[in-house]
Each structure stands twice: as C-alpha cells, then as structure tokens.
GROMACS .gro file of C-alpha atoms in nm:
model
  296
    1MET     CA    1   5.617   1.604   5.592
    2GLU     CA    2   5.517   1.961   5.681
    3SER     CA    3   5.152   1.889   5.783
    4ALA     CA    4   4.956   1.616   5.961
    5ARG     CA    5   4.608   1.544   6.066
    6ASP     CA    6   4.509   1.556   6.433
    7CYS     CA    7   4.344   1.206   6.495
    8GLY     CA    8   4.138   1.379   6.779
    9THR     CA    9   3.989   1.663   6.571
   10GLY     CA   10   4.037   1.571   6.215
   11THR     CA   11   4.193   1.914   6.150
   12THR     CA   12   4.513   1.934   5.948
   13ILE     CA   13   4.795   2.125   6.149
   14ASN     CA   14   5.136   2.254   5.994
   15ILE     CA   15   5.441   2.196   6.192
   16ALA     CA   16   5.529   2.576   6.196
   17ASN     CA   17   5.202   2.630   6.409
   18LEU     CA   18   5.338   2.398   6.689
   19LEU     CA   19   5.680   2.553   6.672
   20ARG     CA   20   5.540   2.888   6.707
   21ALA     CA   21   5.309   2.782   7.001
   22GLU     CA   22   5.623   2.650   7.173
   23ARG     CA   23   5.817   2.987   7.137
   24ARG     CA   24   5.496   3.155   7.293
   25GLU     CA   25   5.440   2.904   7.553
   26PRO     CA   26   5.738   2.679   7.633
   27GLY     CA   27   5.625   2.330   7.712
   28SER     CA   28   5.347   2.324   7.455
   29TRP     CA   29   5.554   2.108   7.220
   30ALA     CA   30   5.603   1.847   7.478
   31GLN     CA   31   5.232   1.861   7.573
   32ALA     CA   32   5.125   1.813   7.218
   33LYS     CA   33   5.355   1.521   7.164
   34ALA     CA   34   5.210   1.361   7.497
   35GLU     CA   35   4.852   1.435   7.430
   36ARG     CA   36   4.783   1.437   7.073
   37SER     CA   37   4.794   1.164   6.803
   38TRP     CA   38   4.879   1.233   6.433
   39GLU     CA   39   4.825   1.054   6.095
   40CYS     CA   40   4.935   1.125   5.741
   41PRO     CA   41   4.669   1.319   5.548
   42GLY     CA   42   4.708   1.115   5.251
   43CYS     CA   43   4.724   0.741   5.350
   44GLN     CA   44   4.634   0.765   5.733
   45GLY     CA   45   4.967   0.633   5.819
   46PHE     CA   46   5.080   0.689   6.179
   47ALA     CA   47   5.266   1.005   6.228
   48TRP     CA   48   5.472   1.198   6.497
   49MET     CA   49   5.638   1.523   6.558
   50VAL     CA   50   6.006   1.573   6.525
   51LYS     CA   51   6.187   1.903   6.633
   52ARG     CA   52   6.533   1.983   6.499
   53ASN     CA   53   6.581   2.320   6.680
   54SER     CA   54   6.337   2.604   6.811
   55SER     CA   55   6.264   2.721   6.456
   56ALA     CA   56   6.262   2.385   6.244
   57GLY     CA   57   6.081   2.071   6.269
   58HIS     CA   58   5.866   1.828   6.065
   59PHE     CA   59   5.620   1.530   6.091
   60SER     CA   60   5.754   1.188   6.026
   61ALA     CA   61   5.519   0.909   5.931
   62HIS     CA   62   5.487   0.532   5.852
   63HIS     CA   63   5.323   0.564   5.492
   64ALA     CA   64   5.118   0.305   5.311
   65THR     CA   65   5.269   0.175   4.998
   66GLY     CA   66   5.182   0.412   4.720
   67CYS     CA   67   5.148   0.715   4.923
   68LEU     CA   68   5.292   1.039   4.768
   69MET     CA   69   5.398   1.189   5.090
   70GLU     CA   70   5.775   1.140   5.152
   71GLY     CA   71   5.875   0.911   5.436
   72ARG     CA   72   5.915   0.555   5.568
   73GLN     CA   73   5.685   0.267   5.436
   74VAL     CA   74   5.632  -0.011   5.680
   75ASP     CA   75   5.334  -0.211   5.532
   76ASN     CA   76   5.549  -0.522   5.505
   77ALA     CA   77   5.726  -0.715   5.790
   78PRO     CA   78   6.111  -0.698   5.719
   79GLY     CA   79   6.280  -0.973   5.541
   80VAL     CA   80   6.612  -1.149   5.600
   81VAL     CA   81   6.934  -0.941   5.583
   82GLU     CA   82   7.137  -1.082   5.296
   83PRO     CA   83   7.521  -1.040   5.341
   84ARG     CA   84   7.658  -0.811   5.085
   85ARG     CA   85   7.989  -0.995   5.076
   86ARG     CA   86   8.136  -1.332   5.191
   87PRO     CA   87   8.067  -1.374   5.566
   88LEU     CA   88   8.437  -1.398   5.636
   89ASN     CA   89   8.491  -1.039   5.501
   90ASN     CA   90   8.159  -0.879   5.585
   91ASP     CA   91   8.196  -0.832   5.965
   92ALA     CA   92   8.358  -0.483   5.932
   93SER     CA   93   8.007  -0.362   5.839
   94VAL     CA   94   7.830  -0.520   6.137
   95LEU     CA   95   7.752  -0.325   6.451
   96VAL     CA   96   7.701  -0.572   6.733
   97LEU     CA   97   7.473  -0.495   7.029
   98ARG     CA   98   7.658  -0.588   7.345
   99LEU     CA   99   7.423  -0.696   7.650
  100ASP     CA  100   7.682  -0.635   7.912
  101SER     CA  101   7.729  -0.406   8.214
  102ARG     CA  102   7.879  -0.053   8.154
  103VAL     CA  103   8.253  -0.040   8.217
  104THR     CA  104   8.429   0.292   8.251
  105GLY     CA  105   8.783   0.398   8.246
  106ARG     CA  106   8.968   0.651   8.463
  107ASP     CA  107   8.842   0.946   8.265
  108GLY     CA  108   8.480   0.810   8.305
  109GLN     CA  109   8.425   0.714   7.943
  110GLU     CA  110   8.273   0.375   7.847
  111ILE     CA  111   8.539   0.105   7.755
  112HIS     CA  112   8.515  -0.267   7.669
  113ALA     CA  113   8.610  -0.514   7.949
  114ASP     CA  114   8.932  -0.569   7.756
  115GLY     CA  115   9.008  -0.188   7.785
  116SER     CA  116   8.933  -0.108   7.404
  117ASP     CA  117   8.703   0.172   7.278
  118PRO     CA  118   8.357   0.033   7.204
  119ASP     CA  119   8.301   0.294   6.933
  120SER     CA  120   8.623   0.197   6.745
  121ALA     CA  121   8.743  -0.106   6.554
  122GLY     CA  122   8.836  -0.406   6.777
  123ARG     CA  123   9.148  -0.628   6.740
  124ARG     CA  124   9.227  -0.816   6.415
  125GLY     CA  125   9.242  -1.209   6.446
  126SER     CA  126   9.320  -1.486   6.200
  127ALA     CA  127   9.096  -1.727   6.038
  128LEU     CA  128   9.168  -2.098   6.070
  129ASP     CA  129   9.315  -2.107   5.705
  130GLY     CA  130   9.554  -1.828   5.799
  131ARG     CA  131   9.371  -1.558   5.626
  132VAL     CA  132   9.290  -1.226   5.807
  133HIS     CA  133   8.945  -1.255   6.005
  134GLN     CA  134   8.758  -0.941   6.014
  135GLU     CA  135   8.519  -1.037   6.293
  136GLY     CA  136   8.727  -0.858   6.550
  137HIS     CA  137   8.711  -0.564   6.340
  138SER     CA  138   8.339  -0.499   6.385
  139GLN     CA  139   8.220  -0.211   6.592
  140SER     CA  140   7.997  -0.276   6.901
  141HIS     CA  141   7.796  -0.069   7.144
  142ASN     CA  142   7.613  -0.148   7.452
  143VAL     CA  143   7.276  -0.006   7.505
  144SER     CA  144   7.394   0.310   7.701
  145SER     CA  145   7.656   0.376   7.415
  146LEU     CA  146   7.407   0.339   7.153
  147LEU     CA  147   7.153   0.587   7.330
  148ARG     CA  148   7.420   0.847   7.339
  149HIS     CA  149   7.441   0.820   6.954
  150LEU     CA  150   7.073   0.832   6.899
  151ILE     CA  151   7.020   1.135   7.116
  152ALA     CA  152   7.288   1.334   6.964
  153ASP     CA  153   7.207   1.258   6.601
  154GLU     CA  154   6.850   1.215   6.481
  155GLY     CA  155   6.989   1.088   6.152
  156TYR     CA  156   7.193   0.817   6.323
  157VAL     CA  157   6.992   0.522   6.212
  158GLN     CA  158   6.968   0.644   5.858
  159GLY     CA  159   7.340   0.711   5.859
  160LEU     CA  160   7.397   0.341   5.928
  161VAL     CA  161   7.157   0.240   5.660
  162ASP     CA  162   7.318   0.461   5.400
  163ALA     CA  163   7.653   0.327   5.479
  164GLY     CA  164   7.529  -0.031   5.440
  165ARG     CA  165   7.558  -0.128   5.796
  166VAL     CA  166   7.375  -0.414   5.969
  167MET     CA  167   7.328  -0.486   6.344
  168GLU     CA  168   7.373  -0.831   6.526
  169VAL     CA  169   7.155  -0.878   6.818
  170PRO     CA  170   7.046  -1.163   7.038
  171GLU     CA  171   6.724  -1.354   6.933
  172ARG     CA  172   6.756  -1.207   6.563
  173GLY     CA  173   7.099  -1.230   6.461
  174ARG     CA  174   7.178  -0.972   6.176
  175VAL     CA  175   6.901  -0.724   6.096
  176SER     CA  176   6.873  -0.393   5.917
  177PRO     CA  177   6.895  -0.098   6.168
  178GLU     CA  178   6.575   0.046   6.017
  179ASP     CA  179   6.389  -0.267   6.092
  180LEU     CA  180   6.537  -0.274   6.453
  181ILE     CA  181   6.551   0.073   6.619
  182TRP     CA  182   6.233   0.273   6.681
  183SER     CA  183   6.181   0.572   6.875
  184MET     CA  184   5.901   0.591   7.129
  185ASP     CA  185   5.731   0.825   6.937
  186GLU     CA  186   5.695   0.580   6.646
  187LEU     CA  187   5.538   0.304   6.862
  188ASP     CA  188   5.235   0.196   6.654
  189PRO     CA  189   5.052  -0.159   6.724
  190ARG     CA  190   4.956  -0.162   6.346
  191ASN     CA  191   5.331  -0.176   6.246
  192ARG     CA  192   5.398  -0.554   6.164
  193ALA     CA  193   5.769  -0.487   6.152
  194MET     CA  194   5.762  -0.395   6.512
  195MET     CA  195   5.495  -0.597   6.699
  196GLY     CA  196   5.585  -0.932   6.850
  197ARG     CA  197   5.950  -0.897   6.755
  198HIS     CA  198   6.275  -0.816   6.951
  199VAL     CA  199   6.343  -0.448   6.886
  200ILE     CA  200   6.521  -0.159   7.022
  201VAL     CA  201   6.302   0.130   7.150
  202TRP     CA  202   6.433   0.457   7.277
  203GLY     CA  203   6.320   0.814   7.351
  204LYS     CA  204   6.225   1.068   7.614
  205VAL     CA  205   6.030   0.958   7.910
  206TYR     CA  206   5.708   1.147   7.972
  207SER     CA  207   5.627   0.984   8.305
  208ALA     CA  208   5.769   0.705   8.532
  209ASN     CA  209   5.514   0.514   8.753
  210HIS     CA  210   5.409   0.201   8.922
  211HIS     CA  211   5.111  -0.026   8.830
  212GLN     CA  212   4.995  -0.162   9.168
  213ARG     CA  213   4.803  -0.461   9.013
  214THR     CA  214   5.086  -0.601   8.805
  215GLY     CA  215   5.375  -0.482   9.040
  216SER     CA  216   5.558  -0.345   8.736
  217TRP     CA  217   5.703  -0.005   8.671
  218PHE     CA  218   5.657   0.184   8.339
  219LEU     CA  219   5.856   0.445   8.168
  220ASN     CA  220   5.573   0.597   7.945
  221GLN     CA  221   5.594   0.777   7.614
  222GLY     CA  222   5.295   1.006   7.675
  223ALA     CA  223   5.006   1.106   7.913
  224ALA     CA  224   4.735   0.881   8.014
  225GLY     CA  225   4.487   0.857   7.728
  226TYR     CA  226   4.746   0.938   7.477
  227ASN     CA  227   5.032   0.712   7.576
  228LYS     CA  228   5.176   0.529   7.260
  229GLY     CA  229   5.366   0.288   7.470
  230ALA     CA  230   5.601   0.209   7.756
  231VAL     CA  231   5.910   0.028   7.868
  232GLU     CA  232   5.801  -0.222   8.146
  233ILE     CA  233   6.048  -0.271   8.436
  234SER     CA  234   6.014  -0.535   8.690
  235GLU     CA  235   6.038  -0.443   9.061
  236ASP     CA  236   6.387  -0.590   9.108
  237LEU     CA  237   6.511  -0.417   8.807
  238ALA     CA  238   6.347  -0.075   8.901
  239ALA     CA  239   6.556  -0.083   9.229
  240VAL     CA  240   6.873  -0.160   9.043
  241LEU     CA  241   6.824   0.134   8.807
  242ILE     CA  242   6.735   0.377   9.099
  243THR     CA  243   7.060   0.267   9.273
  244LEU     CA  244   7.269   0.302   8.967
  245ASN     CA  245   7.157   0.653   8.897
  246ALA     CA  246   7.154   0.773   9.262
  247ARG     CA  247   7.469   0.994   9.181
  248ASN     CA  248   7.241   1.185   8.918
  249GLY     CA  249   6.972   1.270   9.195
  250VAL     CA  250   6.754   0.972   9.144
  251GLU     CA  251   6.584   0.892   9.468
  252ALA     CA  252   6.242   0.733   9.345
  253PHE     CA  253   6.147   0.576   9.020
  254SER     CA  254   5.921   0.879   8.936
  255ASP     CA  255   6.256   1.081   8.910
  256PHE     CA  256   6.306   0.914   8.560
  257SER     CA  257   6.032   1.143   8.420
  258GLY     CA  258   6.200   1.352   8.149
  259TRP     CA  259   6.496   1.115   8.105
  260TYR     CA  260   6.597   0.920   7.785
  261VAL     CA  261   6.557   0.551   7.794
  262ILE     CA  262   6.659   0.282   7.563
  263ALA     CA  263   6.571  -0.088   7.585
  264TYR     CA  264   6.612  -0.405   7.384
  265GLY     CA  265   6.347  -0.666   7.413
  266LYS     CA  266   6.019  -0.818   7.259
  267THR     CA  267   5.715  -0.586   7.195
  268ARG     CA  268   5.349  -0.668   7.290
  269LEU     CA  269   5.012  -0.503   7.280
  270MET     CA  270   4.948  -0.331   7.603
  271ALA     CA  271   4.589  -0.314   7.766
  272ASN     CA  272   4.572   0.054   7.686
  273GLY     CA  273   4.627  -0.027   7.318
  274GLY     CA  274   4.982   0.104   7.306
  275VAL     CA  275   5.295  -0.085   7.252
  276GLY     CA  276   5.484  -0.231   7.562
  277ILE     CA  277   5.841  -0.369   7.555
  278THR     CA  278   6.006  -0.569   7.823
  279PRO     CA  279   6.388  -0.563   7.826
  280LEU     CA  280   6.565  -0.901   7.752
  281CYS     CA  281   6.788  -0.874   8.081
  282SER     CA  282   6.898  -0.615   8.309
  283ASP     CA  283   7.176  -0.500   8.079
  284ALA     CA  284   6.925  -0.452   7.794
  285VAL     CA  285   6.803  -0.116   7.923
  286ALA     CA  286   6.970   0.214   8.018
  287LEU     CA  287   6.880   0.567   8.115
  288LEU     CA  288   7.026   0.916   8.073
  289PRO     CA  289   6.939   1.245   8.221
  290ALA     CA  290   6.777   1.486   7.976
  291ALA     CA  291   7.055   1.731   8.018
  292ARG     CA  292   7.293   1.511   7.841
  293GLY     CA  293   7.060   1.514   7.535
  294ARG     CA  294   7.064   1.778   7.257
  295ARG     CA  295   6.696   1.771   7.169
  296SER     CA  296   6.385   1.810   7.347
   0.00000   0.00000   0.00000
C-alpha cells in the first residue's frame, strides 16, 4: 500500500514523502513511526510504516473484509489449525518454539542442549509400531534464534505460511505463524486475533523505562501519547536482562532503547489504550542490539 491516512491530521500521505524526509533529515522516519498513527484510506483499518531500504518502503495494514486495498485481513479470530497430513508424518512441517535458556558452542553460535543446531532438522526416532517417527525431525527455535530470523528477513513469517509450516507453542499448541507472530508496529487493540491470546511480539524498542506505581519496566514501541504497546518486564526479570547483556554495554534498563525485543506471552489492554504483553516466563523474552539488525 503506497499511501495511508494520518489519524491525527486526516491527510493522506504517500510513503515516498516519508522516505524523502528521512534522506533530508535522518531520524525523521523513526520519529514518524513513534509519533504518528495511520489507517487505510479505504476501510480505516490499522496501518503502519515499513521501510525496505533508504529508497523503498510501503504501508502495511489490517484491512476489513472486502477492502480493495491489498494486505492482510484480520476481522475474524483465527481458527484451529488443521493438520495437512496424518500427525505421525506431519511433524517435519512444524516449527517448535522452545522456551529454554540460550546455549552456545565454542564459536558462540546457538546450539541445542544436546549439541545439535536449532535451525536444522533434529534426530530421527522410531514410532512404537516400528515406523519412522518424524517428530525428531521438526525444527525448533528459542526466542533469540527466532528474533534473528525476523530481523534479517521481513518476509520470514509469510515464507513460513507459503511453505505450509505451522508453529507449536505452549498454551496454544499448533497455530498458523500469521496468527501467532506480530510486530510491535502491528499492535492494535481492535485486532481480535491478537487480544487476550498468547502471541509472539517483536520489534525495535523506542524507549525503555520504569513505571514507579506498578514497579514494572516497559519496552515501548513508540513515544508517550503515540505508543501502540509495550513488553512489560518485572523488576526481577529486568535485573536478569541487564546482567545478561552487560557485555554489550548495558548498565541500566534504559540502555535497551533502540534494541530489538521479542516476547511470547498473553496480551492485554493497557491503561494508555495500547497493547501490553507479559512474557510467559524469563526464557520467553530476548533482546538484541540494533547493530545486529538489518533494518531501521
């Protein structure tokens, strides 16, 4: 989608104007993402900015059924994922989300606890009736591994869908990736496929701060007054994350501003009208420095 309507001013803006502004004044793109809200001019569906490189970008949106603008429709809550083959032979198409601590080998690359590569097929086992069981052949990621894929490839989720993959996660079982993985720019309390459900949320952190009244720490999508949502972190988990990332120069929670975050947990409506997500456990959240990402 090349154009979207600014919810604050009511004017329709072409994405090319925002790209030109960024080339003239570096930082204006990030400011627009943090301080402006957008909608589809046709159906008023929630929209957000996507930049592929310095000269190419577009608006994505959650379109209402029947909207003639191209994009994803999310009017209805997702249904049950139906296996495409018999369960015994279907596991090779399953991507399992592992909620476990990151383990690295001698070269610093992530590995399974058993030493195998988390991004490749696992060991082959045998079923009780002697037939080959493919469950050990399913791929798996922990949250940090999944975050690296999402940062590196903006079409990663669609690629999983196109390949007929499903994901297996705690609390929900097997679910379509497009009903499970949402960027922070997509956070929208009107989205019934997202609200009140266990989902994966990821994106770039605009600001990281502490809320004194609740004692919680927040990794925010946008600026105050425009923030679409946040990952909510407990005080104990905040201390753990700071310690884990000290080697990357993190001394205080506010140092996570500008980093990438991923979290798996249940969403809720926040007091500011945005979408909040609380990680299911300490291993259901991970952060990576922005320097390791490929997109701003």
